[in-house]
Short mmCIF file of C-alpha atoms and ligand atoms in Angstrom, two decimals:
data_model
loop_
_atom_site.label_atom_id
_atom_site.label_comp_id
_atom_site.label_asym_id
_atom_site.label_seq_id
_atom_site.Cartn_x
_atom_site.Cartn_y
_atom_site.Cartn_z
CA UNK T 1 10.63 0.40 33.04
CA UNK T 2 13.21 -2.56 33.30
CA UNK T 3 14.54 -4.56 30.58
CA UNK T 4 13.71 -7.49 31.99
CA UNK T 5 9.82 -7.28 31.89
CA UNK T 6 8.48 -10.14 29.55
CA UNK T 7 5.78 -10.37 27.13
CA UNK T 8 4.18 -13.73 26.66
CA UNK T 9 5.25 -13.71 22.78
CA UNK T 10 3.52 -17.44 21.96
CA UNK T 11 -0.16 -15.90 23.45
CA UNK T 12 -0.59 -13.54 20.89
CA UNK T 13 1.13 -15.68 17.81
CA UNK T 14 -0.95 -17.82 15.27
CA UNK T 15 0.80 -21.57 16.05
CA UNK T 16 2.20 -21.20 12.08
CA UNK T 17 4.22 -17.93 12.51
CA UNK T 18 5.36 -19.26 16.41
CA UNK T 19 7.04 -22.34 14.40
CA UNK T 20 8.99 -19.79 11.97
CA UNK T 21 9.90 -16.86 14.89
CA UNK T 22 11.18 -20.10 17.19
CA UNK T 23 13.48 -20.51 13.79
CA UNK T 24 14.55 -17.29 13.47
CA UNK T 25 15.52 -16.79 17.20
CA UNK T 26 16.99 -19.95 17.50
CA UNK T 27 19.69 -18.75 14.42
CA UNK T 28 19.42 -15.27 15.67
CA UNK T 29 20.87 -16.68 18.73
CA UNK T 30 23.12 -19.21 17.39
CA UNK T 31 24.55 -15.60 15.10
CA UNK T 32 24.83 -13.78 17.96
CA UNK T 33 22.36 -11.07 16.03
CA UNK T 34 19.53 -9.45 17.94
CA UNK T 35 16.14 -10.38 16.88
CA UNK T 36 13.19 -8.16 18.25
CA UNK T 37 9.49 -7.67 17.23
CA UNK T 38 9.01 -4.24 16.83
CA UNK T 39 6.12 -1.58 16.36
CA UNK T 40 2.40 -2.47 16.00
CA UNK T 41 2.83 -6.46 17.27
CA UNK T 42 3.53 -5.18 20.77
CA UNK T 43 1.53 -2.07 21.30
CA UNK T 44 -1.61 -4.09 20.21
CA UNK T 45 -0.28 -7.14 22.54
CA UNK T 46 -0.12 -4.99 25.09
CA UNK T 47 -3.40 -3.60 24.50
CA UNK T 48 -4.64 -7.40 24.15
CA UNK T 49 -6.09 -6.52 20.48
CA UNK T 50 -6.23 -8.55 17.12
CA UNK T 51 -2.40 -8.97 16.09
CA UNK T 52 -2.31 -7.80 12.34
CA UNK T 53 1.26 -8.57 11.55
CA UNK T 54 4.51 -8.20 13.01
CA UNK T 55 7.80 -6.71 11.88
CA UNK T 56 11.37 -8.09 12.68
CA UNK T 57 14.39 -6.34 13.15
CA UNK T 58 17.63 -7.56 13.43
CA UNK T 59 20.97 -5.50 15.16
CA UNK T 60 23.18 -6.32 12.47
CA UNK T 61 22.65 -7.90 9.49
CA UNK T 62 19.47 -8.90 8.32
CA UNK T 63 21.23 -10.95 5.40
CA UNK T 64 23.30 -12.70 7.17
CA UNK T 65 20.39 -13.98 9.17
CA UNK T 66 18.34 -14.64 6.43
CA UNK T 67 21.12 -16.66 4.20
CA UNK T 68 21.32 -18.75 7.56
CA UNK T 69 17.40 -19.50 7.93
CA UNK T 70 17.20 -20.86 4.21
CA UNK T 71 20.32 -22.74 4.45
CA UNK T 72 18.88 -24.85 7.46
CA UNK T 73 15.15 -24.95 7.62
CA UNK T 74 14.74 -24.23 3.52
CA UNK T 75 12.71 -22.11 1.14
CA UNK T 76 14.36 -18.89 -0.61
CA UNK T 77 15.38 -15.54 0.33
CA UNK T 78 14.69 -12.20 -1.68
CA UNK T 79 17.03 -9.24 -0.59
CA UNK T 80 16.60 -5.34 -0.90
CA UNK T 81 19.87 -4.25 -1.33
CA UNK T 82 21.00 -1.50 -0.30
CA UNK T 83 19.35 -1.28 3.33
CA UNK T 84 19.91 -4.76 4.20
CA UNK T 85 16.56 -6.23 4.32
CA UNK T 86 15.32 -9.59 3.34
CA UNK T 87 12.28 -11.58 2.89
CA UNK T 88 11.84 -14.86 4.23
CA UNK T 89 9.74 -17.30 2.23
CA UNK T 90 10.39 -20.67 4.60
CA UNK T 91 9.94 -24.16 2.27
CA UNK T 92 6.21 -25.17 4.25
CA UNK T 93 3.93 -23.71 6.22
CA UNK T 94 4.99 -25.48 9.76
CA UNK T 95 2.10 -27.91 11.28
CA UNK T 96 -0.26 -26.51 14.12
CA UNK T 97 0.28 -28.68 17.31
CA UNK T 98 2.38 -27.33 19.40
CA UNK T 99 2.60 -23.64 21.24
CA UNK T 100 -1.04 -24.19 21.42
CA UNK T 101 -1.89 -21.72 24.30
CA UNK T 102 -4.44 -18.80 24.02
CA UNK T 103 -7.05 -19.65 21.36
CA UNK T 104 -8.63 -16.80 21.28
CA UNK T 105 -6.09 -14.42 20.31
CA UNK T 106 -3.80 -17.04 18.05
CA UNK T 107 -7.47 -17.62 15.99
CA UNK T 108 -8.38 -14.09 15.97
CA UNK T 109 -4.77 -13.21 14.34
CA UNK T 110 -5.20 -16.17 12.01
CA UNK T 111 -8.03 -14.71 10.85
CA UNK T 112 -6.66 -11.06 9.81
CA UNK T 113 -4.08 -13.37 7.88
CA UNK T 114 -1.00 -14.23 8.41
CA UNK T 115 1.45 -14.65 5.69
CA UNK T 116 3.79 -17.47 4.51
CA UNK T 117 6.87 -15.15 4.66
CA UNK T 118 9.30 -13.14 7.13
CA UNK T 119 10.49 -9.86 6.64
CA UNK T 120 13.63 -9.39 8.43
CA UNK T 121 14.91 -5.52 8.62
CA UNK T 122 18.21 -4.60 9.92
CA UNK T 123 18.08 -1.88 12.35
CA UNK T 124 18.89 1.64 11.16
CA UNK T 125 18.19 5.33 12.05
CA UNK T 126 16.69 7.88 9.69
CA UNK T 127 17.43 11.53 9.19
CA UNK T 128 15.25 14.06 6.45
CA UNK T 129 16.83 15.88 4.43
CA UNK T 130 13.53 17.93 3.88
CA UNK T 131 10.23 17.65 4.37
CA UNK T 132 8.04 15.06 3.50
CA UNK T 133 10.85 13.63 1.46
CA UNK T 134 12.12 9.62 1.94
CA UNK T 135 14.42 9.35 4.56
CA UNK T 136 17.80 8.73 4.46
CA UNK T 137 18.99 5.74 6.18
CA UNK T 138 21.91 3.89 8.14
CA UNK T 139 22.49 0.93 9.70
CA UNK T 140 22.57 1.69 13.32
CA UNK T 141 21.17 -0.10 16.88
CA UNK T 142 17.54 -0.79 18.02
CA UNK T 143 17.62 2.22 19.88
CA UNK T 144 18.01 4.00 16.78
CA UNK T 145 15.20 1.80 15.57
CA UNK T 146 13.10 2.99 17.96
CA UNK T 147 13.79 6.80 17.78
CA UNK T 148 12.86 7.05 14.07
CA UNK T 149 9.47 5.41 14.32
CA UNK T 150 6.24 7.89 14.36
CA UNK T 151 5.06 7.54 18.26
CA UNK T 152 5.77 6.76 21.49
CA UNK T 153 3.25 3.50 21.69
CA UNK T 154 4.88 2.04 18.51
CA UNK T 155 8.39 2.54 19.57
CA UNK T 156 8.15 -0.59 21.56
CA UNK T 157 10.22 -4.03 21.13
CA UNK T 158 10.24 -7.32 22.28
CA UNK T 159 13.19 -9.67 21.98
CA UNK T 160 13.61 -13.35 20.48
CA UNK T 161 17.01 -14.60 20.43
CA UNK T 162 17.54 -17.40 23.35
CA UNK T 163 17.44 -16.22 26.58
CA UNK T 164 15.91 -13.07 25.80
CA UNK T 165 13.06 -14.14 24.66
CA UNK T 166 10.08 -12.21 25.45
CA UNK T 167 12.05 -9.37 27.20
CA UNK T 168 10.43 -5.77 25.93
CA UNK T 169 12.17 -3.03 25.39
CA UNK T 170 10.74 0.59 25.68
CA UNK T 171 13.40 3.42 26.00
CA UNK T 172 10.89 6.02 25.16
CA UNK T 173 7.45 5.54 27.14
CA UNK T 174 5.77 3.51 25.01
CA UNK T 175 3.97 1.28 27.68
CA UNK T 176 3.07 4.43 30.04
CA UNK T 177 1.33 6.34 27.14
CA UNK T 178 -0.64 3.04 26.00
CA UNK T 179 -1.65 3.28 29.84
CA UNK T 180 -2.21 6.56 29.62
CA UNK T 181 -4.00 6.74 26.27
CA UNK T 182 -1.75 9.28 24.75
CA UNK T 183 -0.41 9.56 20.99
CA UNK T 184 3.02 11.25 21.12
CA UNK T 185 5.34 12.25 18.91
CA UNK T 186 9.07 11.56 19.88
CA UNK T 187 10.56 14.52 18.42
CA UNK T 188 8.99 18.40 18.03
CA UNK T 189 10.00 17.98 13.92
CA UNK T 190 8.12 15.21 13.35
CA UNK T 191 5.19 15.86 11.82
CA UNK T 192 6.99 17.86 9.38
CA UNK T 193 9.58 15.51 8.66
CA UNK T 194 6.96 13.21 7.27
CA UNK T 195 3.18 14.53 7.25
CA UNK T 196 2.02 11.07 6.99
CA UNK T 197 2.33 11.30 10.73
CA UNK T 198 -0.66 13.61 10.63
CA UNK T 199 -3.09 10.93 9.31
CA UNK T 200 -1.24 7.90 11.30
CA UNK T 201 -1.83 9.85 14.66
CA UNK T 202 -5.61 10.57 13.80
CA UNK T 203 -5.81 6.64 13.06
CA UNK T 204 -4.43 5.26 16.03
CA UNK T 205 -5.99 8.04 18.92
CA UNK T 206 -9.23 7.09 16.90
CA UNK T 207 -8.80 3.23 16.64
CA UNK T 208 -8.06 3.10 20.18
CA UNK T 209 -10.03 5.51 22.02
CA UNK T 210 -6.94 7.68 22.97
CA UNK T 211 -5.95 11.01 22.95
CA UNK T 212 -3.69 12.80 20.99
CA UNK T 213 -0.91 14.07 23.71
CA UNK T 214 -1.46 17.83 23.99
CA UNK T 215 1.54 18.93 23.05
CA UNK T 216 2.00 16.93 19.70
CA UNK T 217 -1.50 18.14 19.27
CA UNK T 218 0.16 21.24 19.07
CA UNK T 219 2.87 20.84 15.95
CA UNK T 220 -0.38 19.22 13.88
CA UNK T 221 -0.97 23.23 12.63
CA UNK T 222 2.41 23.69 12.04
CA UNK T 223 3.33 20.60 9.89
CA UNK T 224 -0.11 20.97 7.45
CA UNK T 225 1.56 22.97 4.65
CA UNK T 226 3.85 19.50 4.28
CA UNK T 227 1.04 17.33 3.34
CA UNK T 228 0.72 18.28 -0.17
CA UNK T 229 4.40 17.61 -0.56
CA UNK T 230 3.91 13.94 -0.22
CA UNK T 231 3.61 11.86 -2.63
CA UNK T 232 0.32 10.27 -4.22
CA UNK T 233 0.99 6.80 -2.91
CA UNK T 234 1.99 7.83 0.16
CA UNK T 235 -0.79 10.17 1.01
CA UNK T 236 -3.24 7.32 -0.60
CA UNK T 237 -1.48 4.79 1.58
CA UNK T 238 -2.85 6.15 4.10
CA UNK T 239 -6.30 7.65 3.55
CA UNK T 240 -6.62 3.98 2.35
CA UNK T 241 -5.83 3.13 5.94
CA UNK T 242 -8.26 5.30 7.55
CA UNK T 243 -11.07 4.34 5.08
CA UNK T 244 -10.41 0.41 5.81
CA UNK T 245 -10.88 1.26 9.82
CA UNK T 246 -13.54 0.38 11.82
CA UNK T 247 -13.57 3.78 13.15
CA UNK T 248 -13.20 5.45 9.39
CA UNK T 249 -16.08 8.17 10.47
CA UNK T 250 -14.66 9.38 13.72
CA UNK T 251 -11.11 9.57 12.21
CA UNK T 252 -12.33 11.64 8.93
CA UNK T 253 -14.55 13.72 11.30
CA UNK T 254 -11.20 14.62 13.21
CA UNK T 255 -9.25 14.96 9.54
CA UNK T 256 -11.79 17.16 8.49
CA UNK T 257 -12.01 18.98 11.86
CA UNK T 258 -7.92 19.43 11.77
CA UNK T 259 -7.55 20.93 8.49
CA UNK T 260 -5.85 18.15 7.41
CA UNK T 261 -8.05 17.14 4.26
CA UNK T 262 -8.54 21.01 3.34
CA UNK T 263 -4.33 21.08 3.00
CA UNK T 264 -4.38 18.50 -0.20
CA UNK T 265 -4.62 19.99 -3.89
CA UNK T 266 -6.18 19.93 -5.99
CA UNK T 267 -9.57 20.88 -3.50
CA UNK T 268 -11.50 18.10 -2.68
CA UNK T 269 -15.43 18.63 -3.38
CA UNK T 270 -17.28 20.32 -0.96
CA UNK T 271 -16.19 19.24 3.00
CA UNK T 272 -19.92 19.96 4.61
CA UNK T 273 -21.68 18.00 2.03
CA UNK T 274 -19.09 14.96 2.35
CA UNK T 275 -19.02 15.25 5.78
CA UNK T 276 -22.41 14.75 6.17
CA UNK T 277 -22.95 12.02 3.72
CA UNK T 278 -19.80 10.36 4.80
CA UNK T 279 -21.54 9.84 8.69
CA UNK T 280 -23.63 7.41 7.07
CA UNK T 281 -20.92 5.12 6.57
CA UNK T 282 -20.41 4.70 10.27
CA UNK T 283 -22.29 0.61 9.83
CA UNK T 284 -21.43 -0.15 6.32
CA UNK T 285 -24.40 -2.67 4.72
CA UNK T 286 -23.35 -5.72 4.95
CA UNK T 287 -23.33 -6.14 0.89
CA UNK T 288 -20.37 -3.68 1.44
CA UNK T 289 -17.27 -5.81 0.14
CA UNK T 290 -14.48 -3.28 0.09
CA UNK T 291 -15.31 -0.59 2.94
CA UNK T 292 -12.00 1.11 1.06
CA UNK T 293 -13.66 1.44 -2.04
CA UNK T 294 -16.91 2.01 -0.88
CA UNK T 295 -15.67 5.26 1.30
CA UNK T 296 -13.98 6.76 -1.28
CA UNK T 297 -17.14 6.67 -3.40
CA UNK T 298 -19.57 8.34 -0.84
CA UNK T 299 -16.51 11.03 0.22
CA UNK T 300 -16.00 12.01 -3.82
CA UNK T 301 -19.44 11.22 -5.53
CA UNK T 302 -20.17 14.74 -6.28
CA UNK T 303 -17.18 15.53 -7.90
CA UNK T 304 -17.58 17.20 -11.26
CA UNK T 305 -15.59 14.91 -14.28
CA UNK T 306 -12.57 17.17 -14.16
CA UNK T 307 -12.42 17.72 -10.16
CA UNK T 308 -12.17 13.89 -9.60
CA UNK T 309 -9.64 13.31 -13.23
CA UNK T 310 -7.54 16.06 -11.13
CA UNK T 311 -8.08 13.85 -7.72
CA UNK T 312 -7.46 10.71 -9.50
CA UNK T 313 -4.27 11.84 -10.59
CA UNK T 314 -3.34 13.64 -7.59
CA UNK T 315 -4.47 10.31 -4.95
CA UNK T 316 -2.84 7.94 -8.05
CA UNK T 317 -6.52 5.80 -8.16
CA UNK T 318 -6.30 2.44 -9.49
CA UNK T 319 -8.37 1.68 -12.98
CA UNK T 320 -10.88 0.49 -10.92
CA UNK T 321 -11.35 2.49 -8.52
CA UNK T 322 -11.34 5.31 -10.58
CA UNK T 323 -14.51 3.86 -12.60
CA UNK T 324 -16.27 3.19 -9.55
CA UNK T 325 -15.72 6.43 -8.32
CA UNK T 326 -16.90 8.00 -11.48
CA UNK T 327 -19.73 5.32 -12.02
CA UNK T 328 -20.93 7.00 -8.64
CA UNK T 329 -20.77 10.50 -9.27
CA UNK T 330 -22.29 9.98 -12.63
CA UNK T 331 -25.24 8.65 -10.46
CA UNK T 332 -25.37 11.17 -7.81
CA UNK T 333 -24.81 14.32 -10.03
CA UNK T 334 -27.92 13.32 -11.54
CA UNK T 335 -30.34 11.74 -9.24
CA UNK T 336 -33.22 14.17 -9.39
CA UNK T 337 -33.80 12.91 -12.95
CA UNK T 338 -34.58 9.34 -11.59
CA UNK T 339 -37.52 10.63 -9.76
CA UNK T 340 -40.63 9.10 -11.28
CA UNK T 341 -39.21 6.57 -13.93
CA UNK T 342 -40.35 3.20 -14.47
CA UNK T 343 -38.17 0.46 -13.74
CA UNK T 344 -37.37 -0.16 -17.77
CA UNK T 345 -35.84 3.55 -18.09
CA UNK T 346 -34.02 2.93 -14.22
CA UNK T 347 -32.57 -0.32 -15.37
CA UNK T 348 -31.57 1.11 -18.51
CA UNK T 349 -29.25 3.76 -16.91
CA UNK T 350 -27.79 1.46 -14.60
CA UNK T 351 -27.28 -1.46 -16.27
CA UNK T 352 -23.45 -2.35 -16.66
CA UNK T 353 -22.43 -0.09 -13.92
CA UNK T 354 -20.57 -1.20 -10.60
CA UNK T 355 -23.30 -2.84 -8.00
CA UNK T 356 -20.87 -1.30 -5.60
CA UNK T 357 -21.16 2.42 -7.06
CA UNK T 358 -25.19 2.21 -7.05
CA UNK T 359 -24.55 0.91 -3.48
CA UNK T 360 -22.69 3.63 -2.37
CA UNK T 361 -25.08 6.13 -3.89
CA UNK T 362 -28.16 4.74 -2.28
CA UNK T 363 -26.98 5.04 1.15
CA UNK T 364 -26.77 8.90 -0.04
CA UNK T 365 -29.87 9.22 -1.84
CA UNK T 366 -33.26 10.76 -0.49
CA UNK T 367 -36.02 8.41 0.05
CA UNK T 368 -37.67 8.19 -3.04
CA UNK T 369 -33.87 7.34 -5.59
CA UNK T 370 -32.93 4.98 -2.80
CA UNK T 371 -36.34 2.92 -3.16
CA UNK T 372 -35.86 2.76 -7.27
CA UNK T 373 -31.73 2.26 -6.72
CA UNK T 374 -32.71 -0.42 -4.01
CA UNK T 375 -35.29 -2.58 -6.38
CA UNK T 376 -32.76 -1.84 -8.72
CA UNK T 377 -30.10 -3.85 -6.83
CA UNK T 378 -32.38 -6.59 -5.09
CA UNK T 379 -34.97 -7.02 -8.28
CA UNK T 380 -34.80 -5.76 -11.59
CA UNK T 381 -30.61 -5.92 -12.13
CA UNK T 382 -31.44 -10.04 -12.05
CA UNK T 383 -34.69 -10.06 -14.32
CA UNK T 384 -34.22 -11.61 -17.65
CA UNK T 385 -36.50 -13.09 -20.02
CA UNK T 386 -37.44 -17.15 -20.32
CA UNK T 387 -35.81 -16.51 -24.19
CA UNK T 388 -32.71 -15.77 -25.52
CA UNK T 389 -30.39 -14.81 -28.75
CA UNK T 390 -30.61 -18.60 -29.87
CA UNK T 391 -34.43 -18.71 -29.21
CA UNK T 392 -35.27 -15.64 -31.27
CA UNK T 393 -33.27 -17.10 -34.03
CA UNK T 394 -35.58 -19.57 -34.04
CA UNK T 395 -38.42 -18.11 -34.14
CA UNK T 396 -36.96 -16.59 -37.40
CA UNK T 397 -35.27 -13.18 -36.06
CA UNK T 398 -31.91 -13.04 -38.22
CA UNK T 399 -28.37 -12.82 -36.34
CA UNK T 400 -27.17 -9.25 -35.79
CA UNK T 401 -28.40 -6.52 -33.59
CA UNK T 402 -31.96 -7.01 -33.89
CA UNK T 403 -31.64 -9.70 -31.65
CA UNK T 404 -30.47 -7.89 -29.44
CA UNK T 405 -32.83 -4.88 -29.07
CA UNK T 406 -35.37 -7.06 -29.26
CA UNK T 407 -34.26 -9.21 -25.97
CA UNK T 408 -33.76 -5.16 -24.30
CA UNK T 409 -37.45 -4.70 -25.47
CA UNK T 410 -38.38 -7.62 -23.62
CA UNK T 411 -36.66 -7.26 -20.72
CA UNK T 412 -38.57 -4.04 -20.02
CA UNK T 413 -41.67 -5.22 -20.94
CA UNK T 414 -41.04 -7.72 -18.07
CA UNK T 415 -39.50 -5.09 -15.96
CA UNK T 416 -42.40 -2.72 -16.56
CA UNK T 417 -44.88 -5.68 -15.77
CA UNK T 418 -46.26 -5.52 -19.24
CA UNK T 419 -44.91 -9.56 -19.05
CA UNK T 420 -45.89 -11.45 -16.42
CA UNK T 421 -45.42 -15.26 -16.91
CA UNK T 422 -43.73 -17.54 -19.54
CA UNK T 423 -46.90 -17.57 -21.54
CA UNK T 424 -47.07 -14.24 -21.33
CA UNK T 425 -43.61 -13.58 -22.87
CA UNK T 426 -44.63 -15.91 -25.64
CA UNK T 427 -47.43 -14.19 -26.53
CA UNK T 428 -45.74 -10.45 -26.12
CA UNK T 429 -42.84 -11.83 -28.57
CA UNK T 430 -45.30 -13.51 -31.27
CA UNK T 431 -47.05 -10.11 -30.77
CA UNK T 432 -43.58 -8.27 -31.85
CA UNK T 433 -42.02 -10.20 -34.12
CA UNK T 434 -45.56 -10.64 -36.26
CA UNK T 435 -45.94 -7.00 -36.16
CA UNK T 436 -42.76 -5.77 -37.04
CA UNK T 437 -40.93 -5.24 -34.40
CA UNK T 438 -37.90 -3.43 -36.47
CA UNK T 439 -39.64 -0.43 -36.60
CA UNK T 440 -36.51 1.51 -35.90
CA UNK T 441 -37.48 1.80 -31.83
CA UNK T 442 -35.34 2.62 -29.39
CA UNK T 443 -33.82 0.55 -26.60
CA UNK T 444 -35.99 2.51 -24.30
P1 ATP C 1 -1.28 -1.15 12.05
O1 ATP C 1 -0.89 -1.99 10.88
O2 ATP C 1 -2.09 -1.84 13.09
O3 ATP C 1 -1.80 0.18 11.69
P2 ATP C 1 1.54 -1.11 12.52
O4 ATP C 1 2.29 -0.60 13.71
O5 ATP C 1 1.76 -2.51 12.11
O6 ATP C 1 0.03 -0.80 12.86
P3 ATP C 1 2.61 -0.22 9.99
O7 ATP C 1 2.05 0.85 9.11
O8 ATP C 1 2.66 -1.61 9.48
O9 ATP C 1 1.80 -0.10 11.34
O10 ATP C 1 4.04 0.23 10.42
C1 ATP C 1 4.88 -0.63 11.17
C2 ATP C 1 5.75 0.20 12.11
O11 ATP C 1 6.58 1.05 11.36
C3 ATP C 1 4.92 1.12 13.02
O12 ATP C 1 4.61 0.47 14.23
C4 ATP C 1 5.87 2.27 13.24
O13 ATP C 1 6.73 1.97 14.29
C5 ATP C 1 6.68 2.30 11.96
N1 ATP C 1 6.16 3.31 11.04
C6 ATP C 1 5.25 3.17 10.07
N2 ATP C 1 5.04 4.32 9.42
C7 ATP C 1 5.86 5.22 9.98
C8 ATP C 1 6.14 6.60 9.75
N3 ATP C 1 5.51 7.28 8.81
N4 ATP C 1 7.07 7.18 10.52
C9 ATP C 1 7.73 6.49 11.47
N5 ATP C 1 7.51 5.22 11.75
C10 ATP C 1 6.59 4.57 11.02
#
């Protein structure tokens, strides 16, 4: 392909980040420092899909371009010695006016969020020392940029600086493989070299529609005993990835299918059994807030305690996540025993747990849990008695923790339908408190 074929830059750029990359290639210019968008921003240009982000990297040093932005347009500068990468943060985000071409893709990037900062890499090469470890880096020249990066389609670049601007660059056959639909690696060692590759190759063939190019296809079987060598984040980093797709099924189905999942230790729970509930996350409800979250809770939810503590540790799980996970599995592992309770007894076990967890569960349960976890969610988690601690005080109840296993009491009576109306709940607590209702009962 010639270097002089153009990409349109400004149709596929919210009008905010235009203003701040018509800074940087102005100075990049001025510098006489290479400035190119790299990676993801033009394979999915080229593919005409939502722009996520974009990453800049400069032929020299990043620094010394990004001392130069603050001193003339403002703001501050963070730098990550010792690679010679900075962050951007200009003073104000820039008016939208002008650059106003192509709506539809500037709004559609605007609304997968664009940031208020710049991240400006100097270009470098990588070599690995062994597998799965963090490389080890050098300065070096976009080329080298290019050959370190994980495929073909994202070894792609597009130039700012002056005259350039727009001009791609694609020494390794980025742009024919996007045509063809092909995932490549650029080097036989590269899976092994960093295993993450496995799970990145899965997620763009699926997100895309493409094909993983048959002879990459071919080191995947070679390069699994590297994946439990990586590190939790890193391996999380990316499951997280996969989970947050559209396409999250499809891609775990071809995880699953690879061998991929079976290589990390401690052994997940049971692949047939999480395959099969996991295919009902293909349409998430629409309650669904964090597909992440929610995916990890149908894939793990019949972990035993110490399986997922092992996972946890292994995947490094937030707090949260953790509890939701294990809010989840404490559902699942016993749903049977739901079968034929009254709502009172239902609300009672999952009061105080994470909506999200009973969520997740439901989509997995038979018929008959999903109804109860279902009114659970839509109904009885919001019913609460006309009275409350204050009111029972006055009818004479003293403070302390009568008060509040009385309010329980009356929550189920409502939630059992043994309280119907206001008057109703009058009469039930005049009922209680006259006869005694401290008789030692339960909260059930
Ligand atoms: P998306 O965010 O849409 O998945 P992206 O291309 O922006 O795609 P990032 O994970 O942000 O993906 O990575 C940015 C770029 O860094 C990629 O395009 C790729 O060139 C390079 N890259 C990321 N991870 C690796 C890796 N493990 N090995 C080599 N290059 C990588």
């Amino acid at each position: 392909m010639s270097m002089t074929d153009r990409l349109d830059i400004p149709r596929f750029i919210p009008t905010s980040r235009l203003v701040l990359l018509r800074q940087v290639a102005a100075l990049s210019a001025h510098l006489g420092l290479p400035a190119y968008l790299v990676g993801g921003f033009v394979r999915d240009a080229l593919l005409k899909q939502p722009i996520n982000d974009f990453d800049l990297v400069v032929e020299g040093d990043a620094v010394k371009l990004g001392r130069a932005l603050v001193k003339q347009f403002g703001g501050r500068l963070t730098v990550h010695a010792p690679f010679k990468t900075a962050t951007w943060f200009p003073l104000h985000r820039p008016e939208r006016s002008r650059w106003s071409s192509s709506e539809a893709y500037r709004d559609q990037a605007q609304s997968k969020g664009d940031g208020d900062f710049i991240d400006l890499i100097s270009a470098r090469s990588e070599t690995y020392e062994h597998p799965a470890a963090l490389p080890t880096v050098k300065l070096g020249t976009l080329a080298d940029d290019l050959r370190r990066r994980d495929f073909t389609i994202n070894a792609l670049a597009v130039r700012l600086d002056g005259d350039h601007f727009g001009e791609l660059s694609d020494p390794l056959g980025g742009r024919a493989d996007l045509q063809r639909g092909l995932v490549r690696v650029l080097h036989p060692n590269s899976f092994v070299d960093d295993p993450t590759r496995l799970l990145r190759a899965v997620r763009y063939a699926e997100r895309y529609g493409f094909k993983i190019e048959s002879g990459s296809e071919a080191l995947i079987p070679l390069a699994l005993e590297y994946v439990d060598k990586l590190s939790p984040e890193r391996l999380r980093h990316e499951l997280d990835l996969i989970l947050g797709e559209e396409n999250a099924v499809p891609m775990m189905e071809k995880l699953w299918a690879s061998g991929i999942v079976r290589c990390v230790r401690p052994a997940l729970p049971s692949e047939e059994a999480a395959r099969k509930r996991f295919g009902a996350t293909r349409r998430l409800p629409s309650s669904v807030e964090d597909p992440v979250q929610f995916r990890w809770m149908v894939w793990l939810m019949d972990a035993t305690p110490a399986q997922f503590r092992a996972l946890a540790k292994r995947l490094h799980f937030t707090a949260d996540l953790a509890k939701k996970v294990a809010a989840a599995a404490s559902i699942y592992n016993d749903l049977e025993s739901f079968k034929g309770t009254r709502p009172s007894e239902c609300a009672a076990r999952l009061d105080g747990l994470p909506e999200e967890a009973i969520r997740a569960v439901s989509l997995c349960a038979d018929e008959e849990t999903r109804a109860l976890l279902e009114m659970y969610l839509t109904k009885w988690k919001d019913v609460k008695p006309f009275a409350d601690g204050d009111a029972l005080q006055r009818m004479g109840v003293p403070f302390g923790p009568r008060i509040g296993e009385t309010l329980w009491r009356l929550r189920a009576a409502w939630l059992d339908g043994e309280v119907t109306s206001e008057a109703g709940e009058r009469e039930w607590l005049a009922g209680v408190l006259q006869d005694g209702y401290n008789r030692g009962d339960s909260k059930q």
